[in-house]
Short mmCIF file of C-alpha atoms in Angstrom, two decimals:
data_model
loop_
_atom_site.label_atom_id
_atom_site.label_comp_id
_atom_site.label_asym_id
_atom_site.label_seq_id
_atom_site.Cartn_x
_atom_site.Cartn_y
_atom_site.Cartn_z
CA MET H 1 24.56 -21.88 13.51
CA LEU H 2 23.02 -18.64 14.72
CA ARG H 3 23.06 -17.07 18.14
CA ALA H 4 21.44 -13.87 19.40
CA ASP H 5 23.67 -12.00 21.85
CA THR H 6 25.44 -9.45 19.65
CA ALA H 7 25.63 -8.93 15.91
CA PRO H 8 29.10 -9.38 14.37
CA HIS H 9 28.28 -7.15 11.41
CA ALA H 10 27.06 -3.59 11.30
CA VAL H 11 23.55 -3.07 12.58
CA ASN H 12 22.48 0.56 12.31
CA GLY H 13 26.09 1.54 11.64
CA SER H 14 27.68 0.10 14.80
CA ARG H 15 29.79 -3.02 14.69
CA ASP H 16 29.00 -3.98 18.30
CA ALA H 17 25.48 -2.59 18.49
CA PRO H 18 23.00 -4.66 20.54
CA LEU H 19 20.26 -6.47 18.72
CA PRO H 20 16.96 -4.58 18.41
CA ASP H 21 14.18 -5.38 20.83
CA ALA H 22 11.75 -7.71 19.08
CA ARG H 23 8.92 -6.39 21.26
CA LEU H 24 9.37 -2.72 20.48
CA PRO H 25 5.81 -1.29 20.74
CA GLY H 26 4.31 -0.55 17.35
CA SER H 27 6.89 -2.45 15.33
CA LEU H 28 5.76 -4.56 12.40
CA HIS H 29 7.10 -7.63 14.19
CA ASP H 30 4.99 -6.74 17.23
CA HIS H 31 1.84 -6.64 15.09
CA LEU H 32 2.74 -9.96 13.49
CA ALA H 33 3.11 -11.50 16.95
CA GLY H 34 -0.59 -10.82 17.54
CA MET H 35 -1.73 -13.14 14.73
CA ALA H 36 -3.77 -16.16 15.76
CA ASP H 37 -1.88 -19.38 14.99
CA PHE H 38 -3.88 -21.80 12.84
CA ARG H 39 -1.61 -24.79 13.64
CA ARG H 40 -2.03 -27.43 16.30
CA ALA H 41 -0.09 -26.78 19.49
CA GLY H 42 1.91 -29.99 19.27
CA GLY H 43 5.14 -29.76 17.32
CA GLN H 44 5.22 -25.98 16.97
CA ARG H 45 8.74 -24.61 17.12
CA HIS H 46 8.72 -21.28 15.32
CA GLY H 47 5.83 -18.85 15.62
CA LEU H 48 4.03 -17.14 12.77
CA ALA H 49 5.75 -13.87 13.63
CA PHE H 50 9.18 -15.45 13.13
CA HIS H 51 8.24 -16.89 9.72
CA PHE H 52 6.76 -13.67 8.37
CA THR H 53 9.46 -11.43 9.83
CA ILE H 54 12.00 -13.52 7.94
CA MET H 55 9.88 -13.32 4.77
CA ILE H 56 9.62 -9.53 4.95
CA ALA H 57 13.31 -9.09 5.79
CA ALA H 58 14.27 -11.38 2.90
CA GLY H 59 11.99 -9.35 0.63
CA LEU H 60 13.88 -6.20 1.63
CA CYS H 61 17.09 -7.89 0.48
CA GLY H 62 15.59 -9.16 -2.79
CA TRP H 63 15.50 -12.86 -1.80
CA ARG H 64 12.51 -14.66 -3.35
CA GLY H 65 11.24 -18.23 -3.14
CA CYS H 66 10.85 -20.63 -0.23
CA THR H 67 14.33 -22.14 -0.70
CA ALA H 68 15.82 -18.64 -0.58
CA LEU H 69 13.82 -17.86 2.57
CA ALA H 70 15.24 -20.91 4.34
CA GLU H 71 18.77 -19.94 3.26
CA PHE H 72 18.25 -16.36 4.44
CA ALA H 73 17.11 -17.58 7.88
CA ARG H 74 20.24 -19.64 8.42
CA ARG H 75 22.86 -17.23 7.08
CA PRO H 76 25.99 -17.71 9.25
CA ASP H 77 26.64 -13.96 9.50
CA GLN H 78 23.18 -13.05 10.83
CA GLU H 79 22.83 -13.62 14.58
CA GLN H 80 19.31 -12.29 15.08
CA PRO H 81 16.90 -15.29 15.00
CA ALA H 82 16.61 -15.59 18.80
CA ALA H 83 15.64 -11.93 19.06
CA ILE H 84 12.97 -12.53 16.42
CA GLY H 85 11.66 -15.61 18.24
CA ALA H 86 13.50 -18.61 16.79
CA PHE H 87 13.35 -21.98 18.52
CA ARG H 88 16.41 -22.72 20.67
CA SER H 89 17.38 -26.40 20.81
CA PRO H 90 17.81 -27.46 24.47
CA SER H 91 20.19 -30.26 23.54
CA ARG H 92 22.53 -28.22 21.38
CA GLY H 93 21.94 -24.81 22.92
CA LEU H 94 21.68 -23.28 19.47
CA CYS H 95 18.92 -21.61 17.50
CA THR H 96 17.33 -23.64 14.73
CA THR H 97 15.62 -22.24 11.66
CA PRO H 98 12.69 -23.53 9.54
CA VAL H 99 13.17 -25.47 6.34
CA ALA H 100 11.78 -24.37 2.97
CA THR H 101 8.66 -26.56 3.35
CA SER H 102 7.73 -24.72 6.54
CA PHE H 103 7.71 -21.37 4.74
CA LEU H 104 5.61 -22.85 1.93
CA ASN H 105 3.06 -24.19 4.42
CA MET H 106 2.78 -20.75 5.97
CA LEU H 107 2.11 -19.10 2.62
CA GLN H 108 -0.42 -21.76 1.63
CA HIS H 109 -2.49 -21.99 4.80
CA VAL H 110 -2.43 -18.61 6.55
CA PRO H 111 -5.68 -16.79 5.63
CA PRO H 112 -4.84 -13.65 3.62
CA ASP H 113 -7.23 -11.64 5.77
CA CYS H 114 -4.89 -12.19 8.73
CA LEU H 115 -1.98 -10.45 7.02
CA ASP H 116 -4.32 -7.74 5.71
CA ALA H 117 -5.49 -7.11 9.27
CA VAL H 118 -1.88 -6.83 10.48
CA PHE H 119 -1.09 -4.30 7.77
CA ARG H 120 -4.25 -2.28 8.53
CA ASP H 121 -3.46 -2.23 12.24
CA ARG H 122 0.09 -1.14 11.49
CA ALA H 123 -1.18 1.62 9.19
CA GLY H 124 -3.64 2.75 11.86
CA THR H 125 -0.81 3.39 14.33
CA ARG H 126 0.92 5.64 11.77
CA SER H 127 -1.95 8.16 11.46
CA ASP H 128 0.05 11.30 12.18
CA GLY H 129 -1.16 13.94 9.75
CA SER H 130 0.40 12.32 6.70
CA PRO H 131 -1.23 12.79 3.26
CA ALA H 132 -4.76 11.48 2.82
CA PRO H 133 -4.86 7.67 2.53
CA ALA H 134 -5.42 6.62 -1.09
CA LEU H 135 -7.81 3.69 -1.55
CA ASP H 136 -7.42 1.71 -4.75
CA GLY H 137 -7.80 -1.91 -5.78
CA ARG H 138 -5.45 -4.21 -7.62
CA THR H 139 -5.90 -7.65 -9.17
CA ILE H 140 -3.17 -10.09 -8.15
CA ARG H 141 -1.97 -12.29 -10.96
CA GLY H 142 -3.04 -15.87 -10.34
CA ALA H 143 -5.02 -15.13 -7.16
CA SER H 144 -8.30 -16.32 -8.71
CA ARG H 145 -6.87 -19.60 -10.05
CA HIS H 146 -7.27 -22.93 -8.27
CA ARG H 147 -10.10 -21.52 -6.17
CA PRO H 148 -13.82 -22.41 -6.13
CA GLY H 149 -15.67 -20.83 -9.02
CA GLY H 150 -12.58 -20.01 -11.08
CA PRO H 151 -11.76 -16.52 -12.32
CA ALA H 152 -15.39 -15.37 -12.08
CA GLY H 153 -15.98 -16.94 -8.67
CA PRO H 154 -15.82 -15.47 -5.18
CA GLY H 155 -12.02 -15.49 -5.25
CA CYS H 156 -11.83 -12.86 -7.99
CA ARG H 157 -10.59 -9.72 -6.28
CA ARG H 158 -11.53 -7.46 -9.20
CA GLN H 159 -15.25 -8.01 -8.51
CA GLN H 160 -14.79 -7.40 -4.79
CA ARG H 161 -13.08 -4.01 -4.91
CA ILE H 162 -16.21 -1.88 -4.48
CA PRO H 163 -17.69 -3.61 -1.39
CA ALA H 164 -14.18 -4.20 -0.02
CA LEU H 165 -13.52 -0.45 0.12
CA ARG H 166 -16.70 0.10 2.14
CA GLY H 167 -15.61 -2.49 4.67
CA LEU H 168 -12.09 -1.09 4.71
CA ALA H 169 -13.40 2.33 5.69
CA ARG H 170 -14.80 0.82 8.89
CA THR H 171 -11.71 -1.20 9.80
CA ILE H 172 -8.89 1.32 9.21
CA GLY H 173 -10.40 3.97 11.47
CA ALA H 174 -11.75 6.52 9.00
CA ARG H 175 -13.03 8.92 11.66
CA GLY H 176 -11.45 12.31 11.22
CA ARG H 177 -9.48 11.24 8.14
CA ILE H 178 -9.68 12.22 4.48
CA LEU H 179 -9.79 9.27 2.08
CA THR H 180 -9.25 9.52 -1.67
CA ALA H 181 -10.62 7.09 -4.26
CA ASP H 182 -10.90 6.85 -8.03
CA ALA H 183 -13.78 6.69 -10.51
CA MET H 184 -14.70 3.07 -9.69
CA HIS H 185 -15.96 4.14 -6.26
CA VAL H 186 -18.20 7.04 -7.31
CA ARG H 187 -21.30 5.37 -5.82
CA HIS H 188 -23.96 6.41 -3.33
CA GLU H 189 -23.34 3.41 -1.06
CA THR H 190 -19.58 4.02 -0.96
CA ALA H 191 -19.94 7.71 -0.19
CA ALA H 192 -22.47 6.92 2.55
CA ALA H 193 -20.13 4.30 4.07
CA LEU H 194 -17.24 6.75 4.23
CA VAL H 195 -19.35 9.50 5.78
CA ASP H 196 -21.02 7.13 8.25
CA ALA H 197 -17.55 5.97 9.34
CA GLY H 198 -16.78 9.55 10.34
CA GLY H 199 -14.41 10.33 7.48
CA ASP H 200 -14.41 12.59 4.44
CA TYR H 201 -13.86 11.61 0.84
CA VAL H 202 -12.26 13.12 -2.24
CA LEU H 203 -13.40 11.20 -5.32
CA THR H 204 -10.59 12.13 -7.66
CA ALA H 205 -12.38 11.41 -10.93
CA VAL H 206 -15.91 10.95 -12.23
CA LYS H 207 -15.77 9.25 -15.61
CA GLY H 208 -17.94 7.48 -18.14
CA ASN H 209 -19.04 4.81 -15.68
CA ARG H 210 -21.37 7.53 -14.27
CA LYS H 211 -22.33 9.27 -17.49
CA GLY H 212 -25.15 11.38 -16.07
CA MET H 213 -23.12 12.67 -13.15
CA HIS H 214 -20.10 13.25 -15.38
CA GLU H 215 -22.16 15.40 -17.74
CA GLN H 216 -23.63 17.33 -14.81
CA LEU H 217 -20.19 18.06 -13.42
CA ARG H 218 -19.07 19.33 -16.79
CA LEU H 219 -21.84 21.94 -16.56
CA SER H 220 -21.39 22.74 -12.87
CA GLY H 221 -19.07 25.69 -13.53
CA GLY H 222 -21.96 27.74 -14.90
CA ARG H 223 -24.35 27.01 -12.04
CA GLY H 224 -22.49 28.34 -9.02
CA SER H 225 -19.80 30.68 -7.78
CA GLY H 226 -16.45 29.02 -8.32
CA ARG H 227 -13.01 29.51 -6.83
CA MET H 228 -9.89 29.01 -8.90
CA HIS H 229 -6.36 27.93 -8.06
CA ALA H 230 -3.64 27.87 -10.69
CA GLU H 231 -0.29 26.17 -10.25
CA GLU H 232 2.70 25.99 -12.55
CA ALA H 233 5.21 23.36 -11.55
CA GLY H 234 8.82 23.33 -12.58
CA ARG H 235 10.19 21.21 -15.35
CA GLN H 236 9.48 17.52 -14.69
CA HIS H 237 10.66 14.61 -16.85
CA GLY H 238 11.21 16.90 -19.82
CA ARG H 239 7.77 18.53 -19.51
CA THR H 240 6.45 21.80 -18.08
CA PRO H 241 3.07 21.04 -16.45
CA GLN H 242 0.38 23.51 -15.42
CA ARG H 243 -2.66 22.72 -13.28
CA HIS H 244 -5.85 24.71 -12.83
CA CYS H 245 -8.41 23.71 -10.19
CA MET H 246 -11.89 25.27 -10.00
CA VAL H 247 -14.19 24.45 -7.08
CA VAL H 248 -17.97 25.02 -6.86
CA ASP H 249 -20.07 24.68 -3.69
CA VAL H 250 -22.84 22.09 -4.11
CA PRO H 251 -24.19 21.59 -0.56
CA GLY H 252 -27.84 22.67 -0.77
CA PRO H 253 -30.88 20.54 -1.66
CA GLU H 254 -31.21 22.40 -4.97
CA TRP H 255 -28.19 20.36 -6.12
CA ASN H 256 -29.69 16.96 -5.20
CA GLY H 257 -30.82 16.25 -8.73
CA PHE H 258 -27.61 17.65 -10.18
CA CYS H 259 -24.83 15.89 -8.27
CA PRO H 260 -26.64 13.19 -6.26
CA LEU H 261 -24.03 11.76 -3.91
CA ASP H 262 -24.30 11.40 -0.15
CA GLY H 263 -22.37 14.01 1.81
CA ARG H 264 -21.11 15.99 -1.22
CA ARG H 265 -20.18 19.58 -0.40
CA GLN H 266 -18.04 20.68 -3.33
CA ALA H 267 -17.54 19.78 -6.96
CA PHE H 268 -14.21 20.43 -8.63
CA ARG H 269 -12.67 20.53 -12.08
CA ILE H 270 -8.94 20.15 -12.65
CA ILE H 271 -7.37 21.01 -15.99
CA ARG H 272 -3.86 19.70 -16.56
CA CYS H 273 -1.81 21.20 -19.36
CA ARG H 274 1.66 20.10 -20.27
CA GLU H 275 4.23 20.86 -22.93
CA VAL H 276 7.04 18.55 -23.96
CA VAL H 277 10.16 20.70 -23.93
CA ARG H 278 12.03 18.81 -26.66
CA THR H 279 9.22 18.61 -29.22
CA GLY H 280 6.96 21.48 -28.18
CA LYS H 281 3.94 19.16 -28.25
CA ARG H 282 1.12 20.21 -25.95
CA GLY H 283 -1.62 18.20 -24.27
CA MET H 284 -4.57 18.87 -21.98
CA GLU H 285 -6.61 16.68 -19.64
CA THR H 286 -9.75 17.58 -17.67
CA VAL H 287 -10.77 15.75 -14.50
CA HIS H 288 -14.03 16.18 -12.57
CA GLY H 289 -14.69 15.06 -9.02
CA LEU H 290 -16.67 15.47 -5.80
CA THR H 291 -15.71 15.85 -2.17
CA SER H 292 -17.47 15.88 1.19
CA LEU H 293 -15.05 18.57 2.43
CA GLY H 294 -16.59 21.99 2.81
CA PRO H 295 -14.96 25.26 1.70
CA GLU H 296 -13.86 25.93 5.29
CA ALA H 297 -11.92 22.64 5.34
CA ALA H 298 -10.47 22.58 1.84
CA GLY H 299 -10.10 25.20 -0.82
CA ALA H 300 -9.11 24.75 -4.43
CA ARG H 301 -5.41 24.42 -3.65
CA ARG H 302 -5.85 21.71 -1.01
CA ILE H 303 -8.25 19.71 -3.18
CA ALA H 304 -5.75 19.84 -6.03
CA ASP H 305 -3.08 18.51 -3.64
CA HIS H 306 -5.33 15.62 -2.56
CA VAL H 307 -6.04 14.67 -6.18
CA ARG H 308 -2.36 14.76 -7.00
CA SER H 309 -1.37 12.71 -3.94
CA HIS H 310 -3.88 9.99 -4.88
CA ARG H 311 -1.77 9.17 -7.91
CA HIS H 312 1.09 8.16 -5.61
CA ILE H 313 -0.60 4.82 -4.99
CA GLU H 314 0.09 3.99 -8.63
CA THR H 315 3.64 5.36 -8.79
CA ARG H 316 4.84 4.48 -5.28
CA LEU H 317 3.11 1.13 -4.72
CA HIS H 318 1.56 -0.55 -7.77
CA HIS H 319 4.41 0.35 -10.13
CA VAL H 320 7.00 -0.72 -7.55
CA ARG H 321 5.32 -4.08 -7.02
CA ASP H 322 4.83 -4.69 -10.75
CA PHE H 323 8.29 -3.75 -11.97
CA THR H 324 10.79 -3.20 -9.15
CA ARG H 325 9.63 -6.30 -7.25
CA ASP H 326 8.74 -8.08 -10.53
CA GLU H 327 5.40 -9.26 -9.15
CA ASP H 328 3.79 -9.48 -12.60
CA ARG H 329 6.02 -12.44 -13.46
CA CYS H 330 5.24 -14.35 -10.27
CA ARG H 331 4.12 -17.89 -11.15
CA ALA H 332 2.60 -18.79 -7.76
CA ARG H 333 -0.89 -20.22 -8.18
CA VAL H 334 -1.63 -22.58 -5.29
CA GLY H 335 -3.99 -21.77 -2.41
CA ASN H 336 -3.35 -18.51 -0.60
CA VAL H 337 0.22 -18.16 -1.86
CA PRO H 338 -0.38 -15.35 -4.43
CA GLU H 339 -2.29 -13.14 -2.00
CA ASN H 340 0.07 -13.72 0.90
CA LEU H 341 3.09 -12.98 -1.27
CA ALA H 342 1.42 -9.73 -2.35
CA ALA H 343 0.78 -8.75 1.27
CA ILE H 344 4.41 -9.52 2.19
CA SER H 345 5.60 -7.45 -0.79
CA SER H 346 3.61 -4.45 0.46
CA MET H 347 4.93 -4.95 4.00
CA ALA H 348 8.48 -5.00 2.63
CA ILE H 349 7.90 -1.64 0.95
CA SER H 350 6.47 0.01 4.07
CA PRO H 351 9.72 0.07 6.14
CA ILE H 352 11.50 1.70 3.18
CA ARG H 353 8.93 4.49 2.98
CA LEU H 354 9.08 5.07 6.74
CA ASP H 355 12.87 4.94 6.90
CA GLY H 356 13.47 8.37 5.41
CA ARG H 357 16.91 7.57 3.99
CA PHE H 358 15.70 6.42 0.58
CA GLU H 359 13.85 8.46 -2.00
CA HIS H 360 13.17 5.39 -4.17
CA VAL H 361 12.85 1.65 -3.57
CA PRO H 362 15.70 0.32 -5.84
CA PRO H 363 18.47 2.08 -3.82
CA ALA H 364 16.93 0.66 -0.65
CA ASP H 365 16.90 -2.83 -2.16
CA ARG H 366 20.60 -2.52 -3.01
CA HIS H 367 21.36 -1.18 0.46
CA PHE H 368 19.69 -4.09 2.30
CA ALA H 369 21.06 -6.65 -0.18
CA ALA H 370 24.57 -5.52 0.77
CA ARG H 371 23.72 -5.44 4.51
CA PRO H 372 21.35 -8.35 5.29
CA PRO H 373 21.58 -7.96 9.10
CA GLU H 374 19.88 -4.56 8.81
CA ALA H 375 16.75 -6.03 7.21
CA PRO H 376 15.30 -7.68 10.35
CA ASP H 377 16.20 -4.52 12.23
CA ALA H 378 14.00 -2.53 9.82
CA VAL H 379 11.08 -4.90 10.42
CA MET H 380 11.44 -4.75 14.20
CA SER H 381 11.97 -0.99 14.56
#
């Protein structure tokens, strides 16, 4: 059975290091502790924070499934449950851990919005001049099943992405921040919501879903004085890419009928050219977009950086969840389980990105799988 005085195995590299403080201000565990408990007071032994801290720590180690979660919680070489908030049996003087059914009940009945709020609050405390937050939606496999209305009903996240982004801008603290979004969110209401929230936007692509605006942006280079930035990156993945970004000021009322979008200050065009080194094959792609940033706040180079950083949400989050964490093969379908598992998966990626020791997620997964006691430490630090 588990105790919580000292850890017998290495925690943060020290064999006799003290256990981390579960109430460290700003830790993910601390934010989880603020969740409102939906259960009746009678019979509660382990809090929500304990359950979800174990789930996230197990996710860091690659343990999946409710049975695996229960096994992870009672590992004989992990003496941290009391520090996380486990129930201590008065009769035996030992910490007890939940059974598999308890973890399943948590995943089924905790409203997904609660975990989303925890993650948003946690992200809000990390606003320290990092790259512009990228806003993008994702449909969770199976999340719309077994819910009222079926796939086309109110549970379908695909149909809720556009209004969800507008609400997200108000809840994440957009004031003073630059937010990037893709072609789906090139809409007057979305732009107005971001500006009204005190933030700025960089809409990284205007495509065929706004045909008139897309055609206008294609012609914008001949209607104003543009500024150009060219960049040639080194060889990447067997290709030599080049990027050219041209920016045109579109602030005045004379542009209202040309690029009608609330708060727009500049229009930009990015041309990406690449050559495959082995075959010599060349390709070119042109992207148009709009931003509420003025020329004094962002020139062509900075806008090109924002557009490039927006793609990280696909490579550093969606791809990791789909393939590294194998989320696309998840068979969970009941109640809130699919959405809560997705939120836990994202929370398990966050400590890896903030750690600084790992460039990619797979080496981090192998590291924590070989050192399970370090996983709760990562959640509580």
